[in-house]
PDB file of C-alpha atoms in Angstrom:
ATOM      1  CA  UNK S   1      10.590   1.966  21.064  1.00 94.00           C
ATOM      2  CA  UNK S   2      11.579   0.978  17.551  1.00 97.00           C
ATOM      3  CA  UNK S   3       9.067   1.035  14.693  1.00 98.00           C
ATOM      4  CA  UNK S   4       9.804  -0.661  11.365  1.00 98.00           C
ATOM      5  CA  UNK S   5       7.432   0.227   8.538  1.00 96.00           C
ATOM      6  CA  UNK S   6       6.936   0.418   4.803  1.00 92.00           C
ATOM      7  CA  UNK S   7       8.112   3.526   3.012  1.00 86.00           C
ATOM      8  CA  UNK S   8       5.033   5.739   2.715  1.00 83.00           C
ATOM      9  CA  UNK S   9       4.283   5.699   6.456  1.00 92.00           C
ATOM     10  CA  UNK S  10       7.104   7.987   7.465  1.00 91.00           C
ATOM     11  CA  UNK S  11       5.383  11.394   7.348  1.00 90.00           C
ATOM     12  CA  UNK S  12       2.100  10.132   8.789  1.00 91.00           C
ATOM     13  CA  UNK S  13       3.795   8.400  11.700  1.00 95.00           C
ATOM     14  CA  UNK S  14       5.617  11.561  12.768  1.00 94.00           C
ATOM     15  CA  UNK S  15       2.245  13.056  13.728  1.00 93.00           C
ATOM     16  CA  UNK S  16       1.155   9.895  15.516  1.00 97.00           C
ATOM     17  CA  UNK S  17       4.382   9.640  17.497  1.00 97.00           C
ATOM     18  CA  UNK S  18       3.971  13.184  18.797  1.00 96.00           C
ATOM     19  CA  UNK S  19       0.295  12.712  19.654  1.00 97.00           C
ATOM     20  CA  UNK S  20       0.930   9.393  21.425  1.00 97.00           C
ATOM     21  CA  UNK S  21       3.727  10.876  23.525  1.00 96.00           C
ATOM     22  CA  UNK S  22       1.159  13.385  24.849  1.00 96.00           C
ATOM     23  CA  UNK S  23      -1.174  10.631  26.123  1.00 96.00           C
ATOM     24  CA  UNK S  24      -0.986   8.942  29.513  1.00 95.00           C
ATOM     25  CA  UNK S  25       0.013   5.660  27.843  1.00 95.00           C
ATOM     26  CA  UNK S  26       2.754   7.415  25.907  1.00 95.00           C
ATOM     27  CA  UNK S  27       4.269   9.331  28.809  1.00 95.00           C
ATOM     28  CA  UNK S  28       8.018   8.765  28.822  1.00 95.00           C
ATOM     29  CA  UNK S  29       7.966   6.807  25.558  1.00 96.00           C
ATOM     30  CA  UNK S  30      10.454   7.777  22.873  1.00 95.00           C
ATOM     31  CA  UNK S  31      10.606   6.496  19.309  1.00 95.00           C
ATOM     32  CA  UNK S  32      14.212   5.626  18.571  1.00 88.00           C
ATOM     33  CA  UNK S  33      15.289   5.567  14.941  1.00 87.00           C
ATOM     34  CA  UNK S  34      12.152   4.375  13.148  1.00 95.00           C
ATOM     35  CA  UNK S  35      13.052   2.525   9.965  1.00 96.00           C
ATOM     36  CA  UNK S  36      11.179   2.840   6.653  1.00 95.00           C
ATOM     37  CA  UNK S  37      11.661   1.214   3.272  1.00 91.00           C
ATOM     38  CA  UNK S  38      10.171  -1.193   0.762  1.00 87.00           C
ATOM     39  CA  UNK S  39       7.813  -3.477   2.679  1.00 90.00           C
ATOM     40  CA  UNK S  40       9.334  -6.792   1.630  1.00 90.00           C
ATOM     41  CA  UNK S  41      12.854  -5.614   2.358  1.00 93.00           C
ATOM     42  CA  UNK S  42      11.806  -4.303   5.782  1.00 96.00           C
ATOM     43  CA  UNK S  43      10.159  -7.609   6.637  1.00 97.00           C
ATOM     44  CA  UNK S  44      13.195  -9.610   5.566  1.00 96.00           C
ATOM     45  CA  UNK S  45      15.404  -7.282   7.590  1.00 97.00           C
ATOM     46  CA  UNK S  46      13.451  -7.940  10.786  1.00 98.00           C
ATOM     47  CA  UNK S  47      13.441 -11.675  10.061  1.00 98.00           C
ATOM     48  CA  UNK S  48      17.238 -11.463   9.785  1.00 97.00           C
ATOM     49  CA  UNK S  49      17.651  -9.716  13.137  1.00 97.00           C
ATOM     50  CA  UNK S  50      16.855  -6.025  12.690  1.00 97.00           C
ATOM     51  CA  UNK S  51      15.477  -4.543  15.925  1.00 96.00           C
ATOM     52  CA  UNK S  52      11.725  -3.948  15.915  1.00 97.00           C
ATOM     53  CA  UNK S  53       9.137  -3.477  18.644  1.00 98.00           C
ATOM     54  CA  UNK S  54       6.287  -2.701  16.253  1.00 98.00           C
ATOM     55  CA  UNK S  55       6.063  -3.597  12.562  1.00 98.00           C
ATOM     56  CA  UNK S  56       3.683  -2.011  10.040  1.00 98.00           C
ATOM     57  CA  UNK S  57       3.870  -3.428   6.532  1.00 96.00           C
ATOM     58  CA  UNK S  58       2.165  -2.951   3.205  1.00 92.00           C
ATOM     59  CA  UNK S  59       0.648  -6.416   3.016  1.00 92.00           C
ATOM     60  CA  UNK S  60       0.047  -9.575   5.018  1.00 95.00           C
ATOM     61  CA  UNK S  61       2.733 -11.915   3.575  1.00 94.00           C
ATOM     62  CA  UNK S  62       5.384  -9.590   5.006  1.00 95.00           C
ATOM     63  CA  UNK S  63       3.829 -10.127   8.431  1.00 97.00           C
ATOM     64  CA  UNK S  64       3.450 -13.866   7.866  1.00 96.00           C
ATOM     65  CA  UNK S  65       7.211 -14.109   7.337  1.00 97.00           C
ATOM     66  CA  UNK S  66       7.718 -12.834  10.900  1.00 98.00           C
ATOM     67  CA  UNK S  67       5.085 -15.176  12.312  1.00 98.00           C
ATOM     68  CA  UNK S  68       6.934 -18.079  10.700  1.00 97.00           C
ATOM     69  CA  UNK S  69      10.169 -16.769  12.237  1.00 98.00           C
ATOM     70  CA  UNK S  70       8.631 -16.602  15.723  1.00 98.00           C
ATOM     71  CA  UNK S  71       8.989 -12.819  15.895  1.00 98.00           C
ATOM     72  CA  UNK S  72       5.255 -11.978  15.737  1.00 98.00           C
ATOM     73  CA  UNK S  73       2.568 -13.982  17.553  1.00 98.00           C
ATOM     74  CA  UNK S  74       0.340 -16.293  15.504  1.00 97.00           C
ATOM     75  CA  UNK S  75      -2.770 -14.543  16.853  1.00 97.00           C
ATOM     76  CA  UNK S  76      -1.753 -11.086  15.581  1.00 97.00           C
ATOM     77  CA  UNK S  77      -4.969 -10.889  13.533  1.00 96.00           C
ATOM     78  CA  UNK S  78      -7.295 -11.811  16.397  1.00 96.00           C
ATOM     79  CA  UNK S  79      -8.630  -8.322  17.092  1.00 95.00           C
ATOM     80  CA  UNK S  80     -11.360  -5.938  15.966  1.00 94.00           C
ATOM     81  CA  UNK S  81      -9.484  -4.748  12.867  1.00 96.00           C
ATOM     82  CA  UNK S  82      -8.081  -8.182  11.918  1.00 96.00           C
ATOM     83  CA  UNK S  83      -4.604  -6.805  12.368  1.00 97.00           C
ATOM     84  CA  UNK S  84      -5.073  -3.845  10.021  1.00 98.00           C
ATOM     85  CA  UNK S  85      -3.862  -0.370  11.055  1.00 97.00           C
ATOM     86  CA  UNK S  86      -4.229   1.654   7.848  1.00 97.00           C
ATOM     87  CA  UNK S  87      -6.030   1.371   4.534  1.00 97.00           C
ATOM     88  CA  UNK S  88      -6.124   3.065   1.153  1.00 97.00           C
ATOM     89  CA  UNK S  89      -6.982   2.314  -2.498  1.00 98.00           C
ATOM     90  CA  UNK S  90      -4.995   2.014  -5.716  1.00 98.00           C
ATOM     91  CA  UNK S  91      -5.069   5.206  -7.805  1.00 98.00           C
ATOM     92  CA  UNK S  92      -3.547   6.522 -11.028  1.00 98.00           C
ATOM     93  CA  UNK S  93      -1.363   9.590 -10.605  1.00 98.00           C
ATOM     94  CA  UNK S  94      -1.160  11.728 -13.748  1.00 98.00           C
ATOM     95  CA  UNK S  95       0.454  14.945 -14.879  1.00 96.00           C
ATOM     96  CA  UNK S  96      -1.316  18.174 -13.909  1.00 96.00           C
ATOM     97  CA  UNK S  97      -4.520  18.581 -15.888  1.00 97.00           C
ATOM     98  CA  UNK S  98      -4.449  14.903 -16.938  1.00 98.00           C
ATOM     99  CA  UNK S  99      -3.284  15.779 -20.486  1.00 97.00           C
ATOM    100  CA  UNK S 100      -3.659  12.210 -21.743  1.00 97.00           C
ATOM    101  CA  UNK S 101      -7.175  11.817 -20.366  1.00 98.00           C
ATOM    102  CA  UNK S 102      -6.445   8.804 -18.179  1.00 98.00           C
ATOM    103  CA  UNK S 103      -9.650   7.502 -16.597  1.00 97.00           C
ATOM    104  CA  UNK S 104      -9.539   3.716 -16.497  1.00 97.00           C
ATOM    105  CA  UNK S 105      -7.261   0.683 -16.670  1.00 98.00           C
ATOM    106  CA  UNK S 106      -7.764   0.352 -20.421  1.00 98.00           C
ATOM    107  CA  UNK S 107      -6.042   3.717 -20.910  1.00 98.00           C
ATOM    108  CA  UNK S 108      -2.767   2.377 -19.509  1.00 98.00           C
ATOM    109  CA  UNK S 109      -2.135   0.137 -22.522  1.00 98.00           C
ATOM    110  CA  UNK S 110      -2.582   2.834 -25.155  1.00 98.00           C
ATOM    111  CA  UNK S 111       0.374   3.402 -27.480  1.00 97.00           C
ATOM    112  CA  UNK S 112       0.989   6.904 -26.104  1.00 97.00           C
ATOM    113  CA  UNK S 113       1.072   5.961 -22.398  1.00 98.00           C
ATOM    114  CA  UNK S 114       3.943   4.729 -20.211  1.00 97.00           C
ATOM    115  CA  UNK S 115       3.547   3.588 -16.611  1.00 97.00           C
ATOM    116  CA  UNK S 116       5.568   3.684 -13.394  1.00 97.00           C
ATOM    117  CA  UNK S 117       4.831   1.180 -10.624  1.00 96.00           C
ATOM    118  CA  UNK S 118       7.098  -0.278  -7.938  1.00 92.00           C
ATOM    119  CA  UNK S 119       8.726  -3.679  -8.338  1.00 92.00           C
ATOM    120  CA  UNK S 120       6.693  -6.534  -6.791  1.00 92.00           C
ATOM    121  CA  UNK S 121       9.924  -8.302  -5.882  1.00 87.00           C
ATOM    122  CA  UNK S 122      10.521  -5.715  -3.151  1.00 83.00           C
ATOM    123  CA  UNK S 123       7.417  -3.556  -2.778  1.00 82.00           C
ATOM    124  CA  UNK S 124       4.041  -4.340  -1.267  1.00 85.00           C
ATOM    125  CA  UNK S 125       2.563  -1.373  -3.105  1.00 86.00           C
ATOM    126  CA  UNK S 126       3.420  -3.040  -6.411  1.00 91.00           C
ATOM    127  CA  UNK S 127       1.452  -6.170  -5.553  1.00 94.00           C
ATOM    128  CA  UNK S 128      -1.652  -4.166  -4.682  1.00 95.00           C
ATOM    129  CA  UNK S 129      -1.300  -2.198  -7.932  1.00 96.00           C
ATOM    130  CA  UNK S 130      -0.945  -5.247 -10.142  1.00 97.00           C
ATOM    131  CA  UNK S 131      -3.812  -7.136  -8.519  1.00 98.00           C
ATOM    132  CA  UNK S 132      -6.038  -4.084  -8.970  1.00 98.00           C
ATOM    133  CA  UNK S 133      -5.227  -4.096 -12.691  1.00 98.00           C
ATOM    134  CA  UNK S 134      -5.750  -7.852 -12.997  1.00 98.00           C
ATOM    135  CA  UNK S 135      -8.959  -7.719 -10.968  1.00 98.00           C
ATOM    136  CA  UNK S 136     -10.436  -4.994 -13.149  1.00 98.00           C
ATOM    137  CA  UNK S 137     -10.508  -7.402 -16.105  1.00 98.00           C
ATOM    138  CA  UNK S 138     -12.211 -10.116 -14.069  1.00 98.00           C
ATOM    139  CA  UNK S 139     -14.710  -7.652 -12.564  1.00 97.00           C
ATOM    140  CA  UNK S 140     -15.599  -6.561 -16.095  1.00 97.00           C
ATOM    141  CA  UNK S 141     -16.540 -10.119 -17.066  1.00 97.00           C
ATOM    142  CA  UNK S 142     -13.192 -11.167 -18.533  1.00 98.00           C
ATOM    143  CA  UNK S 143     -11.563 -14.563 -18.060  1.00 98.00           C
ATOM    144  CA  UNK S 144      -8.294 -15.366 -16.313  1.00 96.00           C
ATOM    145  CA  UNK S 145      -6.767 -15.624 -19.797  1.00 97.00           C
ATOM    146  CA  UNK S 146      -8.089 -12.144 -20.636  1.00 98.00           C
ATOM    147  CA  UNK S 147      -6.602 -10.769 -17.436  1.00 98.00           C
ATOM    148  CA  UNK S 148      -3.221 -12.346 -18.169  1.00 97.00           C
ATOM    149  CA  UNK S 149      -3.282 -10.916 -21.704  1.00 97.00           C
ATOM    150  CA  UNK S 150      -4.013  -7.449 -20.330  1.00 98.00           C
ATOM    151  CA  UNK S 151      -1.183  -7.704 -17.803  1.00 98.00           C
ATOM    152  CA  UNK S 152       1.216  -8.700 -20.594  1.00 97.00           C
ATOM    153  CA  UNK S 153       0.269  -5.492 -22.385  1.00 97.00           C
ATOM    154  CA  UNK S 154       0.585  -3.470 -19.185  1.00 97.00           C
ATOM    155  CA  UNK S 155       4.130  -4.681 -18.477  1.00 96.00           C
ATOM    156  CA  UNK S 156       5.046  -3.737 -22.036  1.00 96.00           C
ATOM    157  CA  UNK S 157       4.077  -0.149 -21.105  1.00 97.00           C
ATOM    158  CA  UNK S 158       6.073  -0.014 -17.856  1.00 96.00           C
ATOM    159  CA  UNK S 159       8.775   2.655 -18.009  1.00 95.00           C
ATOM    160  CA  UNK S 160      10.245   2.004 -14.535  1.00 94.00           C
ATOM    161  CA  UNK S 161       9.913  -0.424 -11.623  1.00 94.00           C
ATOM    162  CA  UNK S 162      11.487   1.339  -8.595  1.00 93.00           C
ATOM    163  CA  UNK S 163      12.101  -0.571  -5.375  1.00 89.00           C
ATOM    164  CA  UNK S 164       9.376   1.057  -3.242  1.00 86.00           C
ATOM    165  CA  UNK S 165       6.213   3.126  -3.441  1.00 84.00           C
ATOM    166  CA  UNK S 166       8.112   6.200  -2.298  1.00 84.00           C
ATOM    167  CA  UNK S 167      10.851   5.646  -4.896  1.00 90.00           C
ATOM    168  CA  UNK S 168       8.175   5.240  -7.577  1.00 91.00           C
ATOM    169  CA  UNK S 169       6.669   8.608  -6.644  1.00 90.00           C
ATOM    170  CA  UNK S 170      10.104  10.198  -6.840  1.00 92.00           C
ATOM    171  CA  UNK S 171      10.704   8.697 -10.289  1.00 95.00           C
ATOM    172  CA  UNK S 172       7.377   9.980 -11.583  1.00 95.00           C
ATOM    173  CA  UNK S 173       7.774  13.482 -10.199  1.00 93.00           C
ATOM    174  CA  UNK S 174      11.262  13.568 -11.735  1.00 94.00           C
ATOM    175  CA  UNK S 175       9.724  13.122 -15.171  1.00 94.00           C
ATOM    176  CA  UNK S 176       9.475   9.368 -15.764  1.00 96.00           C
ATOM    177  CA  UNK S 177       6.237   8.010 -17.229  1.00 96.00           C
ATOM    178  CA  UNK S 178       2.747   9.333 -17.932  1.00 97.00           C
ATOM    179  CA  UNK S 179       0.975   7.442 -15.136  1.00 98.00           C
ATOM    180  CA  UNK S 180       2.086   6.363 -11.672  1.00 97.00           C
ATOM    181  CA  UNK S 181       0.221   3.528  -9.973  1.00 97.00           C
ATOM    182  CA  UNK S 182       0.164   4.412  -6.311  1.00 94.00           C
ATOM    183  CA  UNK S 183      -1.597   4.447  -2.991  1.00 92.00           C
ATOM    184  CA  UNK S 184      -4.260   7.145  -2.733  1.00 97.00           C
ATOM    185  CA  UNK S 185      -2.668   8.304   0.522  1.00 95.00           C
ATOM    186  CA  UNK S 186       0.755   8.629  -1.114  1.00 92.00           C
ATOM    187  CA  UNK S 187      -0.758  10.824  -3.847  1.00 95.00           C
ATOM    188  CA  UNK S 188      -2.562  13.009  -1.317  1.00 97.00           C
ATOM    189  CA  UNK S 189       0.513  13.386   0.896  1.00 94.00           C
ATOM    190  CA  UNK S 190       2.702  14.308  -2.063  1.00 93.00           C
ATOM    191  CA  UNK S 191       0.232  17.038  -3.033  1.00 96.00           C
ATOM    192  CA  UNK S 192       0.224  18.285   0.556  1.00 96.00           C
ATOM    193  CA  UNK S 193       3.995  18.562   0.231  1.00 93.00           C
ATOM    194  CA  UNK S 194       3.770  20.681  -2.899  1.00 95.00           C
ATOM    195  CA  UNK S 195       3.800  18.187  -5.786  1.00 94.00           C
ATOM    196  CA  UNK S 196       1.728  19.569  -8.655  1.00 94.00           C
ATOM    197  CA  UNK S 197       0.022  16.551 -10.171  1.00 96.00           C
ATOM    198  CA  UNK S 198      -3.476  15.048 -10.301  1.00 97.00           C
ATOM    199  CA  UNK S 199      -4.738  11.590  -9.451  1.00 98.00           C
ATOM    200  CA  UNK S 200      -7.621   9.492 -10.715  1.00 98.00           C
ATOM    201  CA  UNK S 201      -9.570   6.885  -8.751  1.00 98.00           C
ATOM    202  CA  UNK S 202     -10.527   4.358 -11.443  1.00 98.00           C
ATOM    203  CA  UNK S 203     -14.089   2.971 -11.416  1.00 98.00           C
ATOM    204  CA  UNK S 204     -12.710  -0.394 -10.293  1.00 98.00           C
ATOM    205  CA  UNK S 205      -9.934  -0.405  -7.728  1.00 98.00           C
ATOM    206  CA  UNK S 206      -8.604  -2.493  -4.852  1.00 98.00           C
ATOM    207  CA  UNK S 207      -8.882  -1.805  -1.136  1.00 98.00           C
ATOM    208  CA  UNK S 208      -5.366  -1.723   0.322  1.00 97.00           C
ATOM    209  CA  UNK S 209      -5.148  -3.028   3.901  1.00 97.00           C
ATOM    210  CA  UNK S 210      -1.875  -2.560   5.782  1.00 97.00           C
ATOM    211  CA  UNK S 211      -1.152  -4.904   8.730  1.00 97.00           C
ATOM    212  CA  UNK S 212       0.622  -4.012  11.956  1.00 98.00           C
ATOM    213  CA  UNK S 213       1.663  -5.873  15.105  1.00 98.00           C
ATOM    214  CA  UNK S 214       3.859  -5.660  18.169  1.00 98.00           C
ATOM    215  CA  UNK S 215       6.693  -8.166  18.205  1.00 98.00           C
ATOM    216  CA  UNK S 216       6.842 -10.943  20.792  1.00 97.00           C
ATOM    217  CA  UNK S 217       9.536  -9.353  22.951  1.00 94.00           C
ATOM    218  CA  UNK S 218       8.325  -5.754  22.630  1.00 97.00           C
ATOM    219  CA  UNK S 219       7.677  -3.570  25.708  1.00 96.00           C
ATOM    220  CA  UNK S 220       4.090  -2.847  26.752  1.00 95.00           C
ATOM    221  CA  UNK S 221       4.359   0.572  25.110  1.00 96.00           C
ATOM    222  CA  UNK S 222       4.324  -1.092  21.687  1.00 97.00           C
ATOM    223  CA  UNK S 223       0.885  -2.590  22.313  1.00 96.00           C
ATOM    224  CA  UNK S 224      -0.314   0.737  23.682  1.00 97.00           C
ATOM    225  CA  UNK S 225       0.874   2.517  20.535  1.00 98.00           C
ATOM    226  CA  UNK S 226      -0.803  -0.159  18.415  1.00 97.00           C
ATOM    227  CA  UNK S 227      -4.082   0.597  20.196  1.00 97.00           C
ATOM    228  CA  UNK S 228      -3.533   4.319  19.612  1.00 97.00           C
ATOM    229  CA  UNK S 229      -2.980   3.778  15.888  1.00 97.00           C
ATOM    230  CA  UNK S 230      -6.393   2.108  15.647  1.00 96.00           C
ATOM    231  CA  UNK S 231      -8.192   4.590  17.919  1.00 95.00           C
ATOM    232  CA  UNK S 232     -10.451   7.364  16.646  1.00 94.00           C
ATOM    233  CA  UNK S 233      -7.698   9.913  17.287  1.00 94.00           C
ATOM    234  CA  UNK S 234      -5.049   7.835  15.562  1.00 96.00           C
ATOM    235  CA  UNK S 235      -7.259   7.145  12.554  1.00 96.00           C
ATOM    236  CA  UNK S 236      -8.098  10.834  12.238  1.00 95.00           C
ATOM    237  CA  UNK S 237      -4.385  11.655  12.156  1.00 95.00           C
ATOM    238  CA  UNK S 238      -3.792   9.020   9.501  1.00 96.00           C
ATOM    239  CA  UNK S 239      -6.760  10.367   7.524  1.00 96.00           C
ATOM    240  CA  UNK S 240      -5.242  13.843   7.565  1.00 95.00           C
ATOM    241  CA  UNK S 241      -2.299  12.452   5.575  1.00 95.00           C
ATOM    242  CA  UNK S 242      -4.539  10.588   3.120  1.00 97.00           C
ATOM    243  CA  UNK S 243      -5.306   7.180   4.617  1.00 97.00           C
ATOM    244  CA  UNK S 244      -8.934   6.044   4.569  1.00 97.00           C
ATOM    245  CA  UNK S 245     -10.132   5.632   8.186  1.00 96.00           C
ATOM    246  CA  UNK S 246     -10.868   2.082   9.308  1.00 95.00           C
ATOM    247  CA  UNK S 247     -14.246   3.274  10.580  1.00 85.00           C
ATOM    248  CA  UNK S 248     -16.441   6.153   9.505  1.00 76.00           C
ATOM    249  CA  UNK S 249     -15.322   9.106  11.579  1.00 67.00           C
ATOM    250  CA  UNK S 250     -17.867  11.484  10.045  1.00 73.00           C
ATOM    251  CA  UNK S 251     -16.928  14.612   8.143  1.00 81.00           C
ATOM    252  CA  UNK S 252     -13.237  15.297   7.770  1.00 89.00           C
ATOM    253  CA  UNK S 253     -11.429  17.691   5.462  1.00 94.00           C
ATOM    254  CA  UNK S 254      -8.210  16.454   3.874  1.00 97.00           C
ATOM    255  CA  UNK S 255      -5.895  18.892   2.133  1.00 97.00           C
ATOM    256  CA  UNK S 256      -4.491  17.480  -1.102  1.00 97.00           C
ATOM    257  CA  UNK S 257      -7.485  15.260  -1.869  1.00 98.00           C
ATOM    258  CA  UNK S 258      -9.353  15.823  -5.139  1.00 97.00           C
ATOM    259  CA  UNK S 259     -12.253  17.139  -3.042  1.00 96.00           C
ATOM    260  CA  UNK S 260     -10.973  18.027   0.437  1.00 97.00           C
ATOM    261  CA  UNK S 261     -14.542  18.078   1.791  1.00 95.00           C
ATOM    262  CA  UNK S 262     -15.227  14.582   0.401  1.00 95.00           C
ATOM    263  CA  UNK S 263     -11.740  13.110   0.348  1.00 96.00           C
ATOM    264  CA  UNK S 264     -12.534   9.396   0.163  1.00 96.00           C
ATOM    265  CA  UNK S 265     -15.267   8.744  -2.438  1.00 95.00           C
ATOM    266  CA  UNK S 266     -16.496   5.180  -2.856  1.00 95.00           C
ATOM    267  CA  UNK S 267     -15.479   3.732  -6.243  1.00 97.00           C
ATOM    268  CA  UNK S 268     -18.015   1.985  -8.474  1.00 97.00           C
ATOM    269  CA  UNK S 269     -16.412  -1.392  -7.725  1.00 98.00           C
ATOM    270  CA  UNK S 270     -14.204  -1.904  -4.663  1.00 98.00           C
ATOM    271  CA  UNK S 271     -12.254  -5.148  -4.916  1.00 98.00           C
ATOM    272  CA  UNK S 272     -10.849  -6.758  -1.752  1.00 98.00           C
ATOM    273  CA  UNK S 273      -8.024  -9.205  -1.289  1.00 97.00           C
ATOM    274  CA  UNK S 274     -10.213 -11.632   0.672  1.00 96.00           C
ATOM    275  CA  UNK S 275     -13.378 -11.324  -1.416  1.00 97.00           C
ATOM    276  CA  UNK S 276     -11.832 -11.331  -4.895  1.00 97.00           C
ATOM    277  CA  UNK S 277      -8.437 -13.051  -4.535  1.00 97.00           C
ATOM    278  CA  UNK S 278      -9.058 -15.629  -1.777  1.00 96.00           C
ATOM    279  CA  UNK S 279      -6.779 -13.822   0.694  1.00 96.00           C
ATOM    280  CA  UNK S 280      -3.039 -13.241   0.661  1.00 96.00           C
ATOM    281  CA  UNK S 281      -2.318 -16.805   1.769  1.00 92.00           C
ATOM    282  CA  UNK S 282      -3.454 -17.938  -1.672  1.00 95.00           C
ATOM    283  CA  UNK S 283      -2.828 -14.845  -3.782  1.00 96.00           C
ATOM    284  CA  UNK S 284       0.834 -14.311  -2.927  1.00 93.00           C
ATOM    285  CA  UNK S 285       1.982 -17.656  -4.269  1.00 93.00           C
ATOM    286  CA  UNK S 286      -0.544 -17.834  -7.117  1.00 96.00           C
ATOM    287  CA  UNK S 287       0.350 -14.423  -8.550  1.00 96.00           C
ATOM    288  CA  UNK S 288       3.789 -13.581  -7.131  1.00 94.00           C
ATOM    289  CA  UNK S 289       5.508 -16.905  -6.464  1.00 92.00           C
ATOM    290  CA  UNK S 290       9.252 -16.717  -7.177  1.00 86.00           C
ATOM    291  CA  UNK S 291       9.719 -20.247  -8.517  1.00 83.00           C
ATOM    292  CA  UNK S 292      12.114 -21.226  -5.735  1.00 82.00           C
ATOM    293  CA  UNK S 293      12.274 -24.631  -3.993  1.00 78.00           C
ATOM    294  CA  UNK S 294      10.404 -26.389  -6.764  1.00 77.00           C
ATOM    295  CA  UNK S 295       7.374 -24.090  -6.577  1.00 81.00           C
ATOM    296  CA  UNK S 296       5.897 -22.679  -9.794  1.00 88.00           C
ATOM    297  CA  UNK S 297       6.308 -19.073 -10.838  1.00 91.00           C
ATOM    298  CA  UNK S 298       3.362 -16.871  -9.955  1.00 95.00           C
ATOM    299  CA  UNK S 299       1.122 -15.740 -12.801  1.00 96.00           C
ATOM    300  CA  UNK S 300       2.262 -12.119 -12.628  1.00 96.00           C
ATOM    301  CA  UNK S 301       5.887 -12.979 -11.870  1.00 95.00           C
ATOM    302  CA  UNK S 302       5.958 -15.089 -15.022  1.00 95.00           C
ATOM    303  CA  UNK S 303       4.432 -12.291 -17.097  1.00 95.00           C
ATOM    304  CA  UNK S 304       6.852  -9.727 -15.656  1.00 94.00           C
ATOM    305  CA  UNK S 305       9.898 -11.912 -16.323  1.00 92.00           C
ATOM    306  CA  UNK S 306       8.744 -12.699 -19.848  1.00 91.00           C
ATOM    307  CA  UNK S 307       8.344  -8.985 -20.536  1.00 88.00           C
ATOM    308  CA  UNK S 308      11.817  -8.188 -19.241  1.00 80.00           C
ATOM    309  CA  UNK S 309      10.407  -5.448 -17.001  1.00 76.00           C
ATOM    310  CA  UNK S 310      12.599  -4.804 -13.981  1.00 60.00           C
ATOM    311  CA  UNK S 311      15.393  -7.074 -15.205  1.00 52.00           C
TER     312      UNK S 311
END
């Protein structure tokens, strides 16, 4: 069975593959050459013919591309989790001891701060990060114009826009930037693997929901693995590498979290893509439209291009 996923899933999935192979449903199943990379690039690869029995992306538009191509069924969301297999939140990764005292989104536009975040042209992680920043202004009572002005400042402070969430982590740990915008689970996993940095959950952040689906021509084992990913056992394994469980599984200790005994604290304000941005069907074009085929540039694409970031 072939799994195609976004970059930060790789380590977590290794544990799930092994556990699934030990179940009755997984008997005799082997995972051949799973592929990981920037979510948008992975989605486009499958649309262009890359083999995939199960796809697990950073965000919904990457799945929608495969629905439009006839590779994933239109009803992929018609289940108890609405097609979501993993979830996390946007956090701010900082140098050990947080020497610049980063606590909130306003700190990222200070004169002494530079930021690393992936490039929204290729990375799903980047889109979550940027919407979290934009949404913080709106949640604080600001207007759309205020949010756009803040994002203009933020892009002026961007030191690097790597292709994927994993590449962004590598850039930061190699010495680029003062703050890395990242998935909470990516920060926790990196600390489990020996990285010596801290992370901050800002008072206002965005719930990251990662979709998954079996492809139309996949063997039955793909659907069985999909069920395992969403099961209590699968969610516990994902939680152990930093993902927030889809349902409350009770007490769980997570090495690498700020507080291993309370690894997933609830932020003051938890934004959601459906509740605060009218869902990805609207948000992707409104904020990240590429200006092709006569369509307007998205709000954040326009700001990014005007800033010269990532060019």
